[in-house]
Amino acid sequence: RADVGCITIYSADDPALLPASNAYLRGALAVEVRGLGHLASFASPRVLSLVAEALADRSAAALPVAS
């Protein structure tokens, strides 16, 4: 697993993000979700799951390793 300090979650179907390449952030993990508009992404179970997973990974990385 790579240590990622930032994640971008975007949809090529988002009319507020044109062109979709504007979602690119150097050094960030980019995840494309399909079929979502700009506001729909905030209520998408898939997007919420991706955010929760990213936060959990960051929390787990901060935990000390048991010996």
PDB file of N, CA and C in Angstrom:
ATOM      1  N   ARG A   1       0.842  -1.186   0.000  1.00  0.00           N
ATOM      2  CA  ARG A   1       0.000   0.000   0.000  1.00  0.00           C
ATOM      3  C   ARG A   1       0.884   1.245   0.000  1.00  0.00           C
ATOM      4  N   ALA A   2       0.584   2.143  -0.862  1.00  0.00           N
ATOM      5  CA  ALA A   2       1.338   3.394  -0.936  1.00  0.00           C
ATOM      6  C   ALA A   2       0.783   4.389   0.078  1.00  0.00           C
ATOM      7  N   ASP A   3       1.678   5.202   0.635  1.00  0.00           N
ATOM      8  CA  ASP A   3       1.232   6.246   1.536  1.00  0.00           C
ATOM      9  C   ASP A   3       0.747   7.418   0.691  1.00  0.00           C
ATOM     10  N   VAL A   4      -0.540   7.701   0.765  1.00  0.00           N
ATOM     11  CA  VAL A   4      -1.139   8.757  -0.040  1.00  0.00           C
ATOM     12  C   VAL A   4      -1.622   9.863   0.888  1.00  0.00           C
ATOM     13  N   GLY A   5      -1.113  11.070   0.677  1.00  0.00           N
ATOM     14  CA  GLY A   5      -1.512  12.188   1.500  1.00  0.00           C
ATOM     15  C   GLY A   5      -2.771  12.873   1.010  1.00  0.00           C
ATOM     16  N   CYS A   6      -3.145  12.598  -0.237  1.00  0.00           N
ATOM     17  CA  CYS A   6      -4.309  13.254  -0.823  1.00  0.00           C
ATOM     18  C   CYS A   6      -4.950  12.315  -1.830  1.00  0.00           C
ATOM     19  N   ILE A   7      -6.259  12.370  -1.909  1.00  0.00           N
ATOM     20  CA  ILE A   7      -6.997  11.567  -2.875  1.00  0.00           C
ATOM     21  C   ILE A   7      -7.967  12.486  -3.607  1.00  0.00           C
ATOM     22  N   THR A   8      -8.078  12.317  -4.903  1.00  0.00           N
ATOM     23  CA  THR A   8      -9.088  13.039  -5.668  1.00  0.00           C
ATOM     24  C   THR A   8     -10.098  12.015  -6.174  1.00  0.00           C
ATOM     25  N   ILE A   9     -11.354  12.279  -5.903  1.00  0.00           N
ATOM     26  CA  ILE A   9     -12.442  11.423  -6.379  1.00  0.00           C
ATOM     27  C   ILE A   9     -13.250  12.285  -7.331  1.00  0.00           C
ATOM     28  N   TYR A  10     -13.346  11.858  -8.574  1.00  0.00           N
ATOM     29  CA  TYR A  10     -13.983  12.699  -9.584  1.00  0.00           C
ATOM     30  C   TYR A  10     -14.803  11.860 -10.544  1.00  0.00           C
ATOM     31  N   SER A  11     -15.654  12.530 -11.284  1.00  0.00           N
ATOM     32  CA  SER A  11     -16.448  11.885 -12.323  1.00  0.00           C
ATOM     33  C   SER A  11     -16.266  12.644 -13.627  1.00  0.00           C
ATOM     34  N   ALA A  12     -16.011  11.909 -14.692  1.00  0.00           N
ATOM     35  CA  ALA A  12     -15.912  12.536 -16.012  1.00  0.00           C
ATOM     36  C   ALA A  12     -17.279  13.054 -16.463  1.00  0.00           C
ATOM     37  N   ASP A  13     -18.339  12.652 -15.764  1.00  0.00           N
ATOM     38  CA  ASP A  13     -19.695  13.091 -16.082  1.00  0.00           C
ATOM     39  C   ASP A  13     -20.110  14.326 -15.287  1.00  0.00           C
ATOM     40  N   ASP A  14     -19.190  14.916 -14.553  1.00  0.00           N
ATOM     41  CA  ASP A  14     -19.470  16.093 -13.724  1.00  0.00           C
ATOM     42  C   ASP A  14     -19.368  17.348 -14.586  1.00  0.00           C
ATOM     43  N   PRO A  15     -20.494  18.013 -14.870  1.00  0.00           N
ATOM     44  CA  PRO A  15     -20.440  19.199 -15.727  1.00  0.00           C
ATOM     45  C   PRO A  15     -19.753  20.397 -15.062  1.00  0.00           C
ATOM     46  N   ALA A  16     -19.559  20.355 -13.751  1.00  0.00           N
ATOM     47  CA  ALA A  16     -18.881  21.463 -13.065  1.00  0.00           C
ATOM     48  C   ALA A  16     -17.361  21.320 -13.151  1.00  0.00           C
ATOM     49  N   LEU A  17     -16.895  20.170 -13.606  1.00  0.00           N
ATOM     50  CA  LEU A  17     -15.466  19.913 -13.693  1.00  0.00           C
ATOM     51  C   LEU A  17     -15.106  19.640 -15.155  1.00  0.00           C
ATOM     52  N   LEU A  18     -14.852  20.703 -15.868  1.00  0.00           N
ATOM     53  CA  LEU A  18     -14.521  20.584 -17.286  1.00  0.00           C
ATOM     54  C   LEU A  18     -13.195  21.250 -17.565  1.00  0.00           C
ATOM     55  N   PRO A  19     -12.301  20.586 -18.198  1.00  0.00           N
ATOM     56  CA  PRO A  19     -12.320  19.167 -18.524  1.00  0.00           C
ATOM     57  C   PRO A  19     -12.041  18.329 -17.272  1.00  0.00           C
ATOM     58  N   ALA A  20     -12.338  17.043 -17.356  1.00  0.00           N
ATOM     59  CA  ALA A  20     -12.152  16.143 -16.205  1.00  0.00           C
ATOM     60  C   ALA A  20     -10.696  16.088 -15.755  1.00  0.00           C
ATOM     61  N   SER A  21      -9.784  16.404 -16.649  1.00  0.00           N
ATOM     62  CA  SER A  21      -8.365  16.402 -16.273  1.00  0.00           C
ATOM     63  C   SER A  21      -8.050  17.448 -15.204  1.00  0.00           C
ATOM     64  N   ASN A  22      -8.965  18.398 -14.969  1.00  0.00           N
ATOM     65  CA  ASN A  22      -8.777  19.376 -13.893  1.00  0.00           C
ATOM     66  C   ASN A  22      -8.823  18.726 -12.520  1.00  0.00           C
ATOM     67  N   ALA A  23      -9.285  17.481 -12.437  1.00  0.00           N
ATOM     68  CA  ALA A  23      -9.293  16.765 -11.160  1.00  0.00           C
ATOM     69  C   ALA A  23      -7.911  16.246 -10.794  1.00  0.00           C
ATOM     70  N   TYR A  24      -6.978  16.286 -11.749  1.00  0.00           N
ATOM     71  CA  TYR A  24      -5.629  15.772 -11.517  1.00  0.00           C
ATOM     72  C   TYR A  24      -4.871  16.669 -10.552  1.00  0.00           C
ATOM     73  N   LEU A  25      -4.279  16.044  -9.550  1.00  0.00           N
ATOM     74  CA  LEU A  25      -3.429  16.749  -8.598  1.00  0.00           C
ATOM     75  C   LEU A  25      -2.152  15.933  -8.455  1.00  0.00           C
ATOM     76  N   ARG A  26      -1.035  16.510  -8.813  1.00  0.00           N
ATOM     77  CA  ARG A  26       0.232  15.776  -8.780  1.00  0.00           C
ATOM     78  C   ARG A  26       0.477  15.206  -7.385  1.00  0.00           C
ATOM     79  N   GLY A  27       0.783  13.919  -7.332  1.00  0.00           N
ATOM     80  CA  GLY A  27       1.074  13.252  -6.067  1.00  0.00           C
ATOM     81  C   GLY A  27      -0.140  12.659  -5.379  1.00  0.00           C
ATOM     82  N   ALA A  28      -1.337  12.966  -5.877  1.00  0.00           N
ATOM     83  CA  ALA A  28      -2.558  12.457  -5.265  1.00  0.00           C
ATOM     84  C   ALA A  28      -2.980  11.159  -5.940  1.00  0.00           C
ATOM     85  N   LEU A  29      -3.669  10.333  -5.197  1.00  0.00           N
ATOM     86  CA  LEU A  29      -4.297   9.153  -5.765  1.00  0.00           C
ATOM     87  C   LEU A  29      -5.593   9.613  -6.414  1.00  0.00           C
ATOM     88  N   ALA A  30      -5.755   9.352  -7.714  1.00  0.00           N
ATOM     89  CA  ALA A  30      -6.952   9.780  -8.445  1.00  0.00           C
ATOM     90  C   ALA A  30      -7.879   8.586  -8.645  1.00  0.00           C
ATOM     91  N   VAL A  31      -9.136   8.751  -8.251  1.00  0.00           N
ATOM     92  CA  VAL A  31     -10.140   7.698  -8.394  1.00  0.00           C
ATOM     93  C   VAL A  31     -11.306   8.269  -9.186  1.00  0.00           C
ATOM     94  N   GLU A  32     -11.609   7.640 -10.319  1.00  0.00           N
ATOM     95  CA  GLU A  32     -12.750   8.086 -11.117  1.00  0.00           C
ATOM     96  C   GLU A  32     -13.971   7.236 -10.786  1.00  0.00           C
ATOM     97  N   VAL A  33     -15.076   7.900 -10.508  1.00  0.00           N
ATOM     98  CA  VAL A  33     -16.368   7.224 -10.361  1.00  0.00           C
ATOM     99  C   VAL A  33     -17.206   7.651 -11.561  1.00  0.00           C
ATOM    100  N   ARG A  34     -17.949   6.728 -12.100  1.00  0.00           N
ATOM    101  CA  ARG A  34     -18.686   7.014 -13.331  1.00  0.00           C
ATOM    102  C   ARG A  34     -20.156   7.276 -13.062  1.00  0.00           C
ATOM    103  N   GLY A  35     -20.731   8.129 -13.911  1.00  0.00           N
ATOM    104  CA  GLY A  35     -22.168   8.347 -13.891  1.00  0.00           C
ATOM    105  C   GLY A  35     -22.678   9.292 -12.820  1.00  0.00           C
ATOM    106  N   LEU A  36     -21.796  10.047 -12.193  1.00  0.00           N
ATOM    107  CA  LEU A  36     -22.237  10.969 -11.141  1.00  0.00           C
ATOM    108  C   LEU A  36     -22.054  12.409 -11.578  1.00  0.00           C
ATOM    109  N   GLY A  37     -23.028  13.228 -11.252  1.00  0.00           N
ATOM    110  CA  GLY A  37     -22.894  14.660 -11.446  1.00  0.00           C
ATOM    111  C   GLY A  37     -22.225  15.269 -10.226  1.00  0.00           C
ATOM    112  N   HIS A  38     -22.064  16.566 -10.230  1.00  0.00           N
ATOM    113  CA  HIS A  38     -21.332  17.253  -9.171  1.00  0.00           C
ATOM    114  C   HIS A  38     -21.965  17.044  -7.793  1.00  0.00           C
ATOM    115  N   LEU A  39     -23.230  17.346  -7.648  1.00  0.00           N
ATOM    116  CA  LEU A  39     -23.879  17.228  -6.338  1.00  0.00           C
ATOM    117  C   LEU A  39     -24.184  15.782  -5.967  1.00  0.00           C
ATOM    118  N   ALA A  40     -24.429  14.940  -6.949  1.00  0.00           N
ATOM    119  CA  ALA A  40     -24.742  13.531  -6.662  1.00  0.00           C
ATOM    120  C   ALA A  40     -23.571  12.821  -6.002  1.00  0.00           C
ATOM    121  N   SER A  41     -22.365  13.270  -6.260  1.00  0.00           N
ATOM    122  CA  SER A  41     -21.204  12.602  -5.675  1.00  0.00           C
ATOM    123  C   SER A  41     -21.174  12.729  -4.156  1.00  0.00           C
ATOM    124  N   PHE A  42     -21.766  13.784  -3.619  1.00  0.00           N
ATOM    125  CA  PHE A  42     -21.768  13.975  -2.163  1.00  0.00           C
ATOM    126  C   PHE A  42     -22.665  12.980  -1.437  1.00  0.00           C
ATOM    127  N   ALA A  43     -23.644  12.430  -2.136  1.00  0.00           N
ATOM    128  CA  ALA A  43     -24.568  11.477  -1.535  1.00  0.00           C
ATOM    129  C   ALA A  43     -24.371  10.064  -2.066  1.00  0.00           C
ATOM    130  N   SER A  44     -23.342   9.849  -2.853  1.00  0.00           N
ATOM    131  CA  SER A  44     -23.102   8.546  -3.461  1.00  0.00           C
ATOM    132  C   SER A  44     -22.530   7.566  -2.442  1.00  0.00           C
ATOM    133  N   PRO A  45     -23.172   6.406  -2.259  1.00  0.00           N
ATOM    134  CA  PRO A  45     -22.611   5.401  -1.354  1.00  0.00           C
ATOM    135  C   PRO A  45     -21.198   4.978  -1.770  1.00  0.00           C
ATOM    136  N   ARG A  46     -20.931   4.920  -3.067  1.00  0.00           N
ATOM    137  CA  ARG A  46     -19.594   4.546  -3.544  1.00  0.00           C
ATOM    138  C   ARG A  46     -18.557   5.589  -3.126  1.00  0.00           C
ATOM    139  N   VAL A  47     -18.887   6.870  -3.303  1.00  0.00           N
ATOM    140  CA  VAL A  47     -17.947   7.931  -2.927  1.00  0.00           C
ATOM    141  C   VAL A  47     -17.758   7.951  -1.406  1.00  0.00           C
ATOM    142  N   LEU A  48     -18.833   7.830  -0.664  1.00  0.00           N
ATOM    143  CA  LEU A  48     -18.722   7.820   0.803  1.00  0.00           C
ATOM    144  C   LEU A  48     -17.867   6.647   1.272  1.00  0.00           C
ATOM    145  N   SER A  49     -18.007   5.502   0.616  1.00  0.00           N
ATOM    146  CA  SER A  49     -17.200   4.337   0.951  1.00  0.00           C
ATOM    147  C   SER A  49     -15.721   4.583   0.661  1.00  0.00           C
ATOM    148  N   LEU A  50     -15.428   5.221  -0.468  1.00  0.00           N
ATOM    149  CA  LEU A  50     -14.046   5.545  -0.813  1.00  0.00           C
ATOM    150  C   LEU A  50     -13.427   6.502   0.201  1.00  0.00           C
ATOM    151  N   VAL A  51     -14.189   7.489   0.628  1.00  0.00           N
ATOM    152  CA  VAL A  51     -13.696   8.456   1.618  1.00  0.00           C
ATOM    153  C   VAL A  51     -13.448   7.751   2.953  1.00  0.00           C
ATOM    154  N   ALA A  52     -14.410   6.932   3.380  1.00  0.00           N
ATOM    155  CA  ALA A  52     -14.256   6.204   4.650  1.00  0.00           C
ATOM    156  C   ALA A  52     -13.041   5.281   4.605  1.00  0.00           C
ATOM    157  N   GLU A  53     -12.846   4.610   3.474  1.00  0.00           N
ATOM    158  CA  GLU A  53     -11.698   3.716   3.319  1.00  0.00           C
ATOM    159  C   GLU A  53     -10.387   4.487   3.392  1.00  0.00           C
ATOM    160  N   ALA A  54     -10.337   5.626   2.724  1.00  0.00           N
ATOM    161  CA  ALA A  54      -9.119   6.443   2.741  1.00  0.00           C
ATOM    162  C   ALA A  54      -8.824   6.941   4.152  1.00  0.00           C
ATOM    163  N   LEU A  55      -9.856   7.362   4.876  1.00  0.00           N
ATOM    164  CA  LEU A  55      -9.658   7.836   6.252  1.00  0.00           C
ATOM    165  C   LEU A  55      -9.232   6.699   7.168  1.00  0.00           C
ATOM    166  N   ALA A  56      -9.815   5.526   6.998  1.00  0.00           N
ATOM    167  CA  ALA A  56      -9.453   4.372   7.815  1.00  0.00           C
ATOM    168  C   ALA A  56      -8.011   3.963   7.550  1.00  0.00           C
ATOM    169  N   ASP A  57      -7.599   3.991   6.286  1.00  0.00           N
ATOM    170  CA  ASP A  57      -6.216   3.661   5.947  1.00  0.00           C
ATOM    171  C   ASP A  57      -5.258   4.643   6.606  1.00  0.00           C
ATOM    172  N   ARG A  58      -5.601   5.919   6.592  1.00  0.00           N
ATOM    173  CA  ARG A  58      -4.738   6.931   7.219  1.00  0.00           C
ATOM    174  C   ARG A  58      -4.692   6.730   8.732  1.00  0.00           C
ATOM    175  N   SER A  59      -5.829   6.379   9.360  1.00  0.00           N
ATOM    176  CA  SER A  59      -5.867   6.151  10.796  1.00  0.00           C
ATOM    177  C   SER A  59      -5.032   4.925  11.153  1.00  0.00           C
ATOM    178  N   ALA A  60      -5.160   3.867  10.365  1.00  0.00           N
ATOM    179  CA  ALA A  60      -4.416   2.643  10.628  1.00  0.00           C
ATOM    180  C   ALA A  60      -2.919   2.884  10.484  1.00  0.00           C
ATOM    181  N   ALA A  61      -2.540   3.728   9.525  1.00  0.00           N
ATOM    182  CA  ALA A  61      -1.127   4.023   9.313  1.00  0.00           C
ATOM    183  C   ALA A  61      -0.535   4.788  10.498  1.00  0.00           C
ATOM    184  N   ALA A  62      -1.390   5.504  11.239  1.00  0.00           N
ATOM    185  CA  ALA A  62      -0.911   6.292  12.370  1.00  0.00           C
ATOM    186  C   ALA A  62      -0.782   5.464  13.642  1.00  0.00           C
ATOM    187  N   LEU A  63      -1.357   4.251  13.632  1.00  0.00           N
ATOM    188  CA  LEU A  63      -1.300   3.418  14.824  1.00  0.00           C
ATOM    189  C   LEU A  63       0.088   2.801  14.980  1.00  0.00           C
ATOM    190  N   PRO A  64       0.543   2.661  16.218  1.00  0.00           N
ATOM    191  CA  PRO A  64       1.832   2.001  16.420  1.00  0.00           C
ATOM    192  C   PRO A  64       1.719   0.520  16.054  1.00  0.00           C
ATOM    193  N   VAL A  65       2.813  -0.034  15.596  1.00  0.00           N
ATOM    194  CA  VAL A  65       2.856  -1.452  15.229  1.00  0.00           C
ATOM    195  C   VAL A  65       3.101  -2.269  16.479  1.00  0.00           C
ATOM    196  N   ALA A  66       2.230  -3.259  16.721  1.00  0.00           N
ATOM    197  CA  ALA A  66       2.396  -4.132  17.880  1.00  0.00           C
ATOM    198  C   ALA A  66       3.568  -5.071  17.638  1.00  0.00           C
ATOM    199  N   SER A  67       4.355  -5.290  18.681  1.00  0.00           N
ATOM    200  CA  SER A  67       5.499  -6.199  18.512  1.00  0.00           C
ATOM    201  C   SER A  67       5.258  -7.517  19.217  1.00  0.00           C
TER     202      SER A  67
END
